[in-house]
Short mmCIF file of C-alpha atoms and ligand atoms in Angstrom, two decimals:
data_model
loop_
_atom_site.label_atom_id
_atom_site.label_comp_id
_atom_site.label_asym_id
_atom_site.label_seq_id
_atom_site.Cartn_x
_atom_site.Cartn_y
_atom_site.Cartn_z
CA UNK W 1 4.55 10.61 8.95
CA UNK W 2 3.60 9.60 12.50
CA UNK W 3 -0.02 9.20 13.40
CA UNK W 4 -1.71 9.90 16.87
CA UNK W 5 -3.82 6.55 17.88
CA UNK W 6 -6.64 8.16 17.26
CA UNK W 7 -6.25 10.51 14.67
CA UNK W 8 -9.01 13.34 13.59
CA UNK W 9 -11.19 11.57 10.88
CA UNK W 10 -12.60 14.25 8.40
CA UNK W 11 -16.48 13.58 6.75
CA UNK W 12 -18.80 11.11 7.95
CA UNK W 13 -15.61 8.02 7.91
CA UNK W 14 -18.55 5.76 8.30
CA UNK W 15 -20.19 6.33 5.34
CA UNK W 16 -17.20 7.82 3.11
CA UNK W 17 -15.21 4.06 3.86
CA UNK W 18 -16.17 0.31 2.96
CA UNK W 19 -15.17 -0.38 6.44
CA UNK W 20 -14.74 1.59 9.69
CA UNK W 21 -13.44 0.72 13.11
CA UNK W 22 -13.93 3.39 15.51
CA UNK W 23 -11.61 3.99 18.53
CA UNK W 24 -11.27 0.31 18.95
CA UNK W 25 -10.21 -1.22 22.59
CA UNK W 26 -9.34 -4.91 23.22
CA UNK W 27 -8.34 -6.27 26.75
CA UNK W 28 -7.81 -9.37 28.03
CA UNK W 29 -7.50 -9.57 31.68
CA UNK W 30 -5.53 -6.82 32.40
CA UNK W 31 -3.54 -7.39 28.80
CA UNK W 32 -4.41 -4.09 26.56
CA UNK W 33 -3.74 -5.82 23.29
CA UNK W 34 -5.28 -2.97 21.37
CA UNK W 35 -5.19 0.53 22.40
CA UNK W 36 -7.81 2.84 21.06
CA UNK W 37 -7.37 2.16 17.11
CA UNK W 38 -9.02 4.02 14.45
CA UNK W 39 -8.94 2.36 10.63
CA UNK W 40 -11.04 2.95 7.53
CA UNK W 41 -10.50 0.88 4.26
CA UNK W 42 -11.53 3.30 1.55
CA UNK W 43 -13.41 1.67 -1.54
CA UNK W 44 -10.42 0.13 -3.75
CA UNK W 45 -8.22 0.15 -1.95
CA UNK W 46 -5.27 -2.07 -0.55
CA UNK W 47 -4.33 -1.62 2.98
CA UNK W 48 -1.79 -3.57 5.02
CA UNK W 49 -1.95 -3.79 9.03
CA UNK W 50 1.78 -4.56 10.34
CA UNK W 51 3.68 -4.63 13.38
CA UNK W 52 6.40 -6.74 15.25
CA UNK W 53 5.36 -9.73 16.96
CA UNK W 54 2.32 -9.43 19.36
CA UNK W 55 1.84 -5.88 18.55
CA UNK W 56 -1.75 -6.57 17.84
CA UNK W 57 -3.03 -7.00 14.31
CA UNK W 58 -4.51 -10.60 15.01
CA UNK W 59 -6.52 -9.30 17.53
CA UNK W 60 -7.49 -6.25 15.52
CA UNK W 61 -8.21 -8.70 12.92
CA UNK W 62 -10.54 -10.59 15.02
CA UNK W 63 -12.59 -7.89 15.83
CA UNK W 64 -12.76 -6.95 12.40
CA UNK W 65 -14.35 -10.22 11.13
CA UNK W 66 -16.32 -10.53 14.16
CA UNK W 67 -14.63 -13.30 15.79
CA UNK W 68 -13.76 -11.33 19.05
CA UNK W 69 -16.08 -8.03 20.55
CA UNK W 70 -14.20 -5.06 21.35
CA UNK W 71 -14.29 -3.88 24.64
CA UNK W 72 -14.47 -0.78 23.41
CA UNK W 73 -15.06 1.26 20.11
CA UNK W 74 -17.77 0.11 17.05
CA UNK W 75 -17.01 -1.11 13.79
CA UNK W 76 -19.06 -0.23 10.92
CA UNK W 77 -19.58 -2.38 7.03
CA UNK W 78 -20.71 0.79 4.59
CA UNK W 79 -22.25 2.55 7.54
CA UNK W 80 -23.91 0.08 9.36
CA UNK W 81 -22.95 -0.78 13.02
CA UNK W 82 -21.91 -4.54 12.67
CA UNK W 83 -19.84 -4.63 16.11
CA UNK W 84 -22.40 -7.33 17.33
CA UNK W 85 -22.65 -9.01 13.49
CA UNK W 86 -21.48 -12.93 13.58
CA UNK W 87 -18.40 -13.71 11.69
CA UNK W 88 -20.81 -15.84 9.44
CA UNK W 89 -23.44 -13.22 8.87
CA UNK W 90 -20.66 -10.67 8.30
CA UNK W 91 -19.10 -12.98 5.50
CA UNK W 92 -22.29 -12.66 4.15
CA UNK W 93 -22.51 -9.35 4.10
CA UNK W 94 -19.16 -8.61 2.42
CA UNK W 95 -16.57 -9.34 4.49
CA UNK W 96 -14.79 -12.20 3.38
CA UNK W 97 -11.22 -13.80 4.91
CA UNK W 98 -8.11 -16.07 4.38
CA UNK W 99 -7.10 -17.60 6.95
CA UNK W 100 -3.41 -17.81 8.20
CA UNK W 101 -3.80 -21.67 8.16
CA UNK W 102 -4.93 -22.43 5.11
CA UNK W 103 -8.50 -24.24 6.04
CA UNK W 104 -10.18 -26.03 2.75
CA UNK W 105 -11.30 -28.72 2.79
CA UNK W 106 -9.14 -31.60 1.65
CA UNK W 107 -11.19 -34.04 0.46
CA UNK W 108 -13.09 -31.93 -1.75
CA UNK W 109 -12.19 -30.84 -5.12
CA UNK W 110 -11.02 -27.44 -5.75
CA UNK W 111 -14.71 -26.42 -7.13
CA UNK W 112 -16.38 -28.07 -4.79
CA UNK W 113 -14.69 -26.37 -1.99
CA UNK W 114 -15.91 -23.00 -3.92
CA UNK W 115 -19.39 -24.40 -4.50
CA UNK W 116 -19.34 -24.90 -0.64
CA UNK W 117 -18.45 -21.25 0.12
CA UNK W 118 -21.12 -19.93 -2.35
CA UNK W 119 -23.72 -21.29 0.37
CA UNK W 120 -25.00 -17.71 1.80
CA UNK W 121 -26.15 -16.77 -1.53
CA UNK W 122 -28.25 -19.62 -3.05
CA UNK W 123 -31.77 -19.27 -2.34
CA UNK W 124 -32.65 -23.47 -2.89
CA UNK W 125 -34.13 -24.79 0.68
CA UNK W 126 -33.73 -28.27 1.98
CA UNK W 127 -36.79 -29.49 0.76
CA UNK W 128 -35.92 -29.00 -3.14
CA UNK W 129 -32.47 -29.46 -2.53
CA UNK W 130 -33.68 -32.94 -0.75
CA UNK W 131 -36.42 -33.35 -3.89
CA UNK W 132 -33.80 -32.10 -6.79
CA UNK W 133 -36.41 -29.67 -7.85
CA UNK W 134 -35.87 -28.28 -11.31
CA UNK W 135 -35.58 -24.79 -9.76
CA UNK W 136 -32.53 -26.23 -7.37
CA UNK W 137 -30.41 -28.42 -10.33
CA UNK W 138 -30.62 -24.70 -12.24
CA UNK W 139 -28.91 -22.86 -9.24
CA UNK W 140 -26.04 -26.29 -8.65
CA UNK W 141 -25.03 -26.07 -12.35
CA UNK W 142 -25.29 -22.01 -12.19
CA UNK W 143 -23.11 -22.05 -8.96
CA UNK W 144 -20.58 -24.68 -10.58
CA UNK W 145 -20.60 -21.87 -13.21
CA UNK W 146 -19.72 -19.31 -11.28
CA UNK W 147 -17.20 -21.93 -9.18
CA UNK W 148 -15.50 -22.48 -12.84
CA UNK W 149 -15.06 -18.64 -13.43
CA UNK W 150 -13.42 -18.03 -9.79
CA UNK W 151 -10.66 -20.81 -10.26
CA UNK W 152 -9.92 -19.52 -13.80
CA UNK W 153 -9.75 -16.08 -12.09
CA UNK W 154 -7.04 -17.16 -9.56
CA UNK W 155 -5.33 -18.76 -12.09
CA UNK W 156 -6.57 -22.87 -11.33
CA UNK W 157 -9.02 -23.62 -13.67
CA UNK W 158 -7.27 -26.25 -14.75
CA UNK W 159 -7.64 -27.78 -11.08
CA UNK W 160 -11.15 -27.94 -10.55
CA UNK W 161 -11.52 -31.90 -10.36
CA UNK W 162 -8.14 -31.85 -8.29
CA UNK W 163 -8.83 -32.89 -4.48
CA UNK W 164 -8.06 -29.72 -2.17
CA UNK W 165 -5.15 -31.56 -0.26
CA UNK W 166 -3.49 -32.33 -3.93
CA UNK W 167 -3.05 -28.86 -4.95
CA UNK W 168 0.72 -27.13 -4.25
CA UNK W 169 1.07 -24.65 -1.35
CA UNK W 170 0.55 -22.01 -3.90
CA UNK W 171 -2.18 -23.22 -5.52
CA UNK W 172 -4.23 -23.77 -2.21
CA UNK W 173 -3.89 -20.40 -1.07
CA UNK W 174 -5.66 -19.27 -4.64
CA UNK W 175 -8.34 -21.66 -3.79
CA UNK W 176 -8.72 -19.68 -0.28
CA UNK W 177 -8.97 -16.73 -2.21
CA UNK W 178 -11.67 -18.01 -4.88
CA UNK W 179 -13.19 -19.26 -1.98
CA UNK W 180 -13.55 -15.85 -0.34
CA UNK W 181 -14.54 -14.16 -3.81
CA UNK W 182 -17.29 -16.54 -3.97
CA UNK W 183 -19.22 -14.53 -1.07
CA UNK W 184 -19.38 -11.34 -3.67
CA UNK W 185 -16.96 -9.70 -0.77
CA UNK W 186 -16.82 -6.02 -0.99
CA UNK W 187 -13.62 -6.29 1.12
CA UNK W 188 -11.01 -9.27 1.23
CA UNK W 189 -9.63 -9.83 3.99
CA UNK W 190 -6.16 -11.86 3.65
CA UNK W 191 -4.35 -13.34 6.61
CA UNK W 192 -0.49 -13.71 5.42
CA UNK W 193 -1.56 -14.87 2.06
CA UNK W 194 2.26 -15.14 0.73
CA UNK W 195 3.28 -17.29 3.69
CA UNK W 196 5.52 -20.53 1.67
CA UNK W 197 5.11 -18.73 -1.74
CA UNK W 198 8.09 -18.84 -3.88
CA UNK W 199 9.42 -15.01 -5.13
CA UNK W 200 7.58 -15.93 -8.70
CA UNK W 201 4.05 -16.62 -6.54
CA UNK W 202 4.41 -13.85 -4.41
CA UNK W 203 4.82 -11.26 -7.24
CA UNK W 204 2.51 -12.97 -9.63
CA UNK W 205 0.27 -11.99 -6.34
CA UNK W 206 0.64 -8.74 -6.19
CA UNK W 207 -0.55 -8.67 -9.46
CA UNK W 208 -3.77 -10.66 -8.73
CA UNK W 209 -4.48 -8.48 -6.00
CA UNK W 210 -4.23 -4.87 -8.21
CA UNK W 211 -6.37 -7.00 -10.66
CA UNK W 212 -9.05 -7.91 -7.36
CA UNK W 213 -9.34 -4.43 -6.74
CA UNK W 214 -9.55 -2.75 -10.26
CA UNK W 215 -11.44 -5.87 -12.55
CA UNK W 216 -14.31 -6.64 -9.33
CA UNK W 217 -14.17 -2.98 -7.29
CA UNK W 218 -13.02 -5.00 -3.98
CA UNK W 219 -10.66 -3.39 -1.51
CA UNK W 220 -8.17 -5.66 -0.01
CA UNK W 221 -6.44 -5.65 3.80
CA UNK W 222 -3.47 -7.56 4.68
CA UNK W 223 -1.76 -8.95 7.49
CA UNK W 224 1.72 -10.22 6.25
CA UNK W 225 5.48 -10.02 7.54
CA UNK W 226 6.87 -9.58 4.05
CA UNK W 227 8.06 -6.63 3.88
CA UNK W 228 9.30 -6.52 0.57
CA UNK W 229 5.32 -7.61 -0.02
CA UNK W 230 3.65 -4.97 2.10
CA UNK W 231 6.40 -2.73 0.36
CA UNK W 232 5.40 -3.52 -3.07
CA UNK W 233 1.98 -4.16 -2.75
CA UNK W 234 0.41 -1.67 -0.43
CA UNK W 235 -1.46 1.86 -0.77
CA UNK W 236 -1.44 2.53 2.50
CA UNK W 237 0.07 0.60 5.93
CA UNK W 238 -1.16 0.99 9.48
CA UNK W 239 1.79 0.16 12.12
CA UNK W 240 1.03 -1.05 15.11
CA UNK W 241 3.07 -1.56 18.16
CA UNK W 242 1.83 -3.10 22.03
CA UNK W 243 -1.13 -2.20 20.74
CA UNK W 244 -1.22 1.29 19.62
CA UNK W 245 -1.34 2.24 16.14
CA UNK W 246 2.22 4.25 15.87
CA UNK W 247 1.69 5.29 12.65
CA UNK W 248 0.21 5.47 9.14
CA UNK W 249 0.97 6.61 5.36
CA UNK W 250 2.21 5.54 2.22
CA UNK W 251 5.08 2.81 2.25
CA UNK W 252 7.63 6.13 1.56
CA UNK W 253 6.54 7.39 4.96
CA UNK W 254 6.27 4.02 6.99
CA UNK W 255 10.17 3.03 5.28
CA UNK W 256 11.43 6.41 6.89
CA UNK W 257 9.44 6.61 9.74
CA UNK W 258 12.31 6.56 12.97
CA UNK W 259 9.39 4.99 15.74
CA UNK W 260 8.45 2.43 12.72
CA UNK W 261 12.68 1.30 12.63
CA UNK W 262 12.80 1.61 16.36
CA UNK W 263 9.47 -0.76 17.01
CA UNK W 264 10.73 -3.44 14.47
CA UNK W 265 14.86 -2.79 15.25
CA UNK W 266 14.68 -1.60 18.25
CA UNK W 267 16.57 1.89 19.15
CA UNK W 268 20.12 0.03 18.31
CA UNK W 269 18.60 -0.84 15.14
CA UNK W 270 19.31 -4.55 15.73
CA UNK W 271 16.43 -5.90 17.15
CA UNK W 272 15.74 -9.70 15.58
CA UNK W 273 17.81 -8.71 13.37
CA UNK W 274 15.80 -7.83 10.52
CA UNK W 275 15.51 -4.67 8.10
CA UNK W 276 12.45 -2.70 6.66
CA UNK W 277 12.81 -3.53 3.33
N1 ATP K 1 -7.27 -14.78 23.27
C1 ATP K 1 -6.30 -14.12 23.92
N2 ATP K 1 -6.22 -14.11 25.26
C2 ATP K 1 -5.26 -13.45 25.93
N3 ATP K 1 -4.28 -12.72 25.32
C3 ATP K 1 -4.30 -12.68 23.98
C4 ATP K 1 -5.29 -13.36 23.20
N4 ATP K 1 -5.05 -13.14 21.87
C5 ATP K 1 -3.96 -12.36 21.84
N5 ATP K 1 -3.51 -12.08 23.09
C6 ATP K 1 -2.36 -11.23 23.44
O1 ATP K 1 -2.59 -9.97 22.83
C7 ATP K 1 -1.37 -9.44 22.31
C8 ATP K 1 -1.48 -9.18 20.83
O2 ATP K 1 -1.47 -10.45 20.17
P1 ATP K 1 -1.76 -10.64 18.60
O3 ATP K 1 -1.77 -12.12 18.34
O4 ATP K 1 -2.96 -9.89 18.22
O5 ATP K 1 -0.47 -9.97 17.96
P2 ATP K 1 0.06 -10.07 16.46
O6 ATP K 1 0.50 -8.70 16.11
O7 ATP K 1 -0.95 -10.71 15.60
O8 ATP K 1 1.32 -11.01 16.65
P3 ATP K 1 2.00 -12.08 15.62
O9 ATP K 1 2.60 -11.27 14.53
O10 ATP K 1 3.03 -12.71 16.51
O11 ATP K 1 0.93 -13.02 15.17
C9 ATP K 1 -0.27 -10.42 22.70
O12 ATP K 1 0.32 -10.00 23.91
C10 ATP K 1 -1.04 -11.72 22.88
O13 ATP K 1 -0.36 -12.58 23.78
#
């Protein structure tokens, strides 16, 4: 099923979806690098934004998580207009993200690297953090608590004295995620999160991520080029091409869809040489 780029939205979308973009425009210069794009991540849910080289998503992305302002359109976090929310603020309030590089930080160990993350939330001020009040060792050893939980919950809790930069490829991209979960996110946002995963990893993934959104009530949105991931792992895909969303459905429709084969294949159906999987 082919979408229009800006296709009729029943209800009140802002309201009825965790997150909303609204008829979102990006330009640089004279570079349209997104055309008029309409999204909604429903509650539970786990979406997946594709689309060949350039076609888009990063920027999309970007606007999503606040790190670029659309030219155009509005964005909206459980009905509230957040177009003009810093990425910082918005992490705060929900959004969290992976990042395509993995960014931790190396020298850390794996909980303190969640401890770090769980910043927003603790209430302790310089001065008793300074004077080790009472009040502020409480919320450090709560916080390593809840730092404990999140690794056994990605699967490292075996790791939490390990430096960042010691952990496998694997294992650092589950220490991105219980990094994320650590802001209470009530959508995760993950940036090619199987990039260097072995087949075992990946699928042991798609697990996590059903578990993510059924065990905590946290929809999920993914970038990734996998297809066999997206293919496996997704409710629903948005396709975009130069730009404009081309279309969106269940992974049935997007498989079959003939402008989704042609943007990817091109119209010989050789393009890069790859196949929808
Ligand atoms: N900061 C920027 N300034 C100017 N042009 C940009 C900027 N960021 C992206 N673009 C352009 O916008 C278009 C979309 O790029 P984008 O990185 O969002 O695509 P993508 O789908 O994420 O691609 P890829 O899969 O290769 O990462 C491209 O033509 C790109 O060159």
């Amino acid at each position: 099923m082919s979408a229009p780029a800006t296709p009729a939205l029943t209800g009140d979308a802002a309201v009825d979806n965790v997150l909303y973009a609204d008829h979102i425009t990006i330009r640089f210069g004279g570079l349209v690098a997104v055309n008029d794009v309409s999204f909604t991540i429903p509650p539970r849910s786990v979406i997946s934004l594709i689309g060949p080289n350039g076609a888009g998503k990063t920027t999309f992305f970007n606007v999503i998580t606040g790190l670029y302002e659309p030219t155009e359109g509005t964005v909206f976090l459980e009905g509230e207009d957040i177009t003009m929310v810093k990425p910082h603020k918005r992490a705060a309030m929900g959004l969290a993200r992976t990042f395509q590089n993995i960014r931790l930080f190396g020298l850390m160990t794996a909980e303190e690297n969640v401890m770090v993350a769980m910043h927003p939330h603790l209430k302790s001020g310089i001065i008793s953090t300074v004077l080790r009040t009472p009040g502020q060792r409480r919320e450090e050893r709560e916080a390593r608590d809840t730092a404990r939980e999140l690794l056994q919950y990605v699967g490292i809790g075996k790791s939490e004295g390990e430096l960042a930069r010691n952990l496998s490829y694997g294992d650092q991209r589950r220490l991105e995620i219980a990094r994320a979960m650590a802001l209470r996110p009530k959508v995760l946002l993950l940036d090619e999160p199987t990039a260097g995963m072995n087949p075992q990893e990946s699928q042991q993934f798609n697990d996590f991520v059903y578990r993510v959104r059924d065990e905590k009530g946290i929809s999920v949105l993914l970038i990734e080029h996998d297809m066999s991931v997206i293919m496996k792992i997704s409710e629903r895909i948005t396709v975009l091409d130069r730009g404009t969303m081309i279309a969106e459905g269940t992974p049935d429709d997007i498989r079959n869809n003939q402008q989704v084969i042609e943007a990817y294949l091109g119209k010989t159906g050789t393009r890069e040489g790859k196949r929808l999987a």
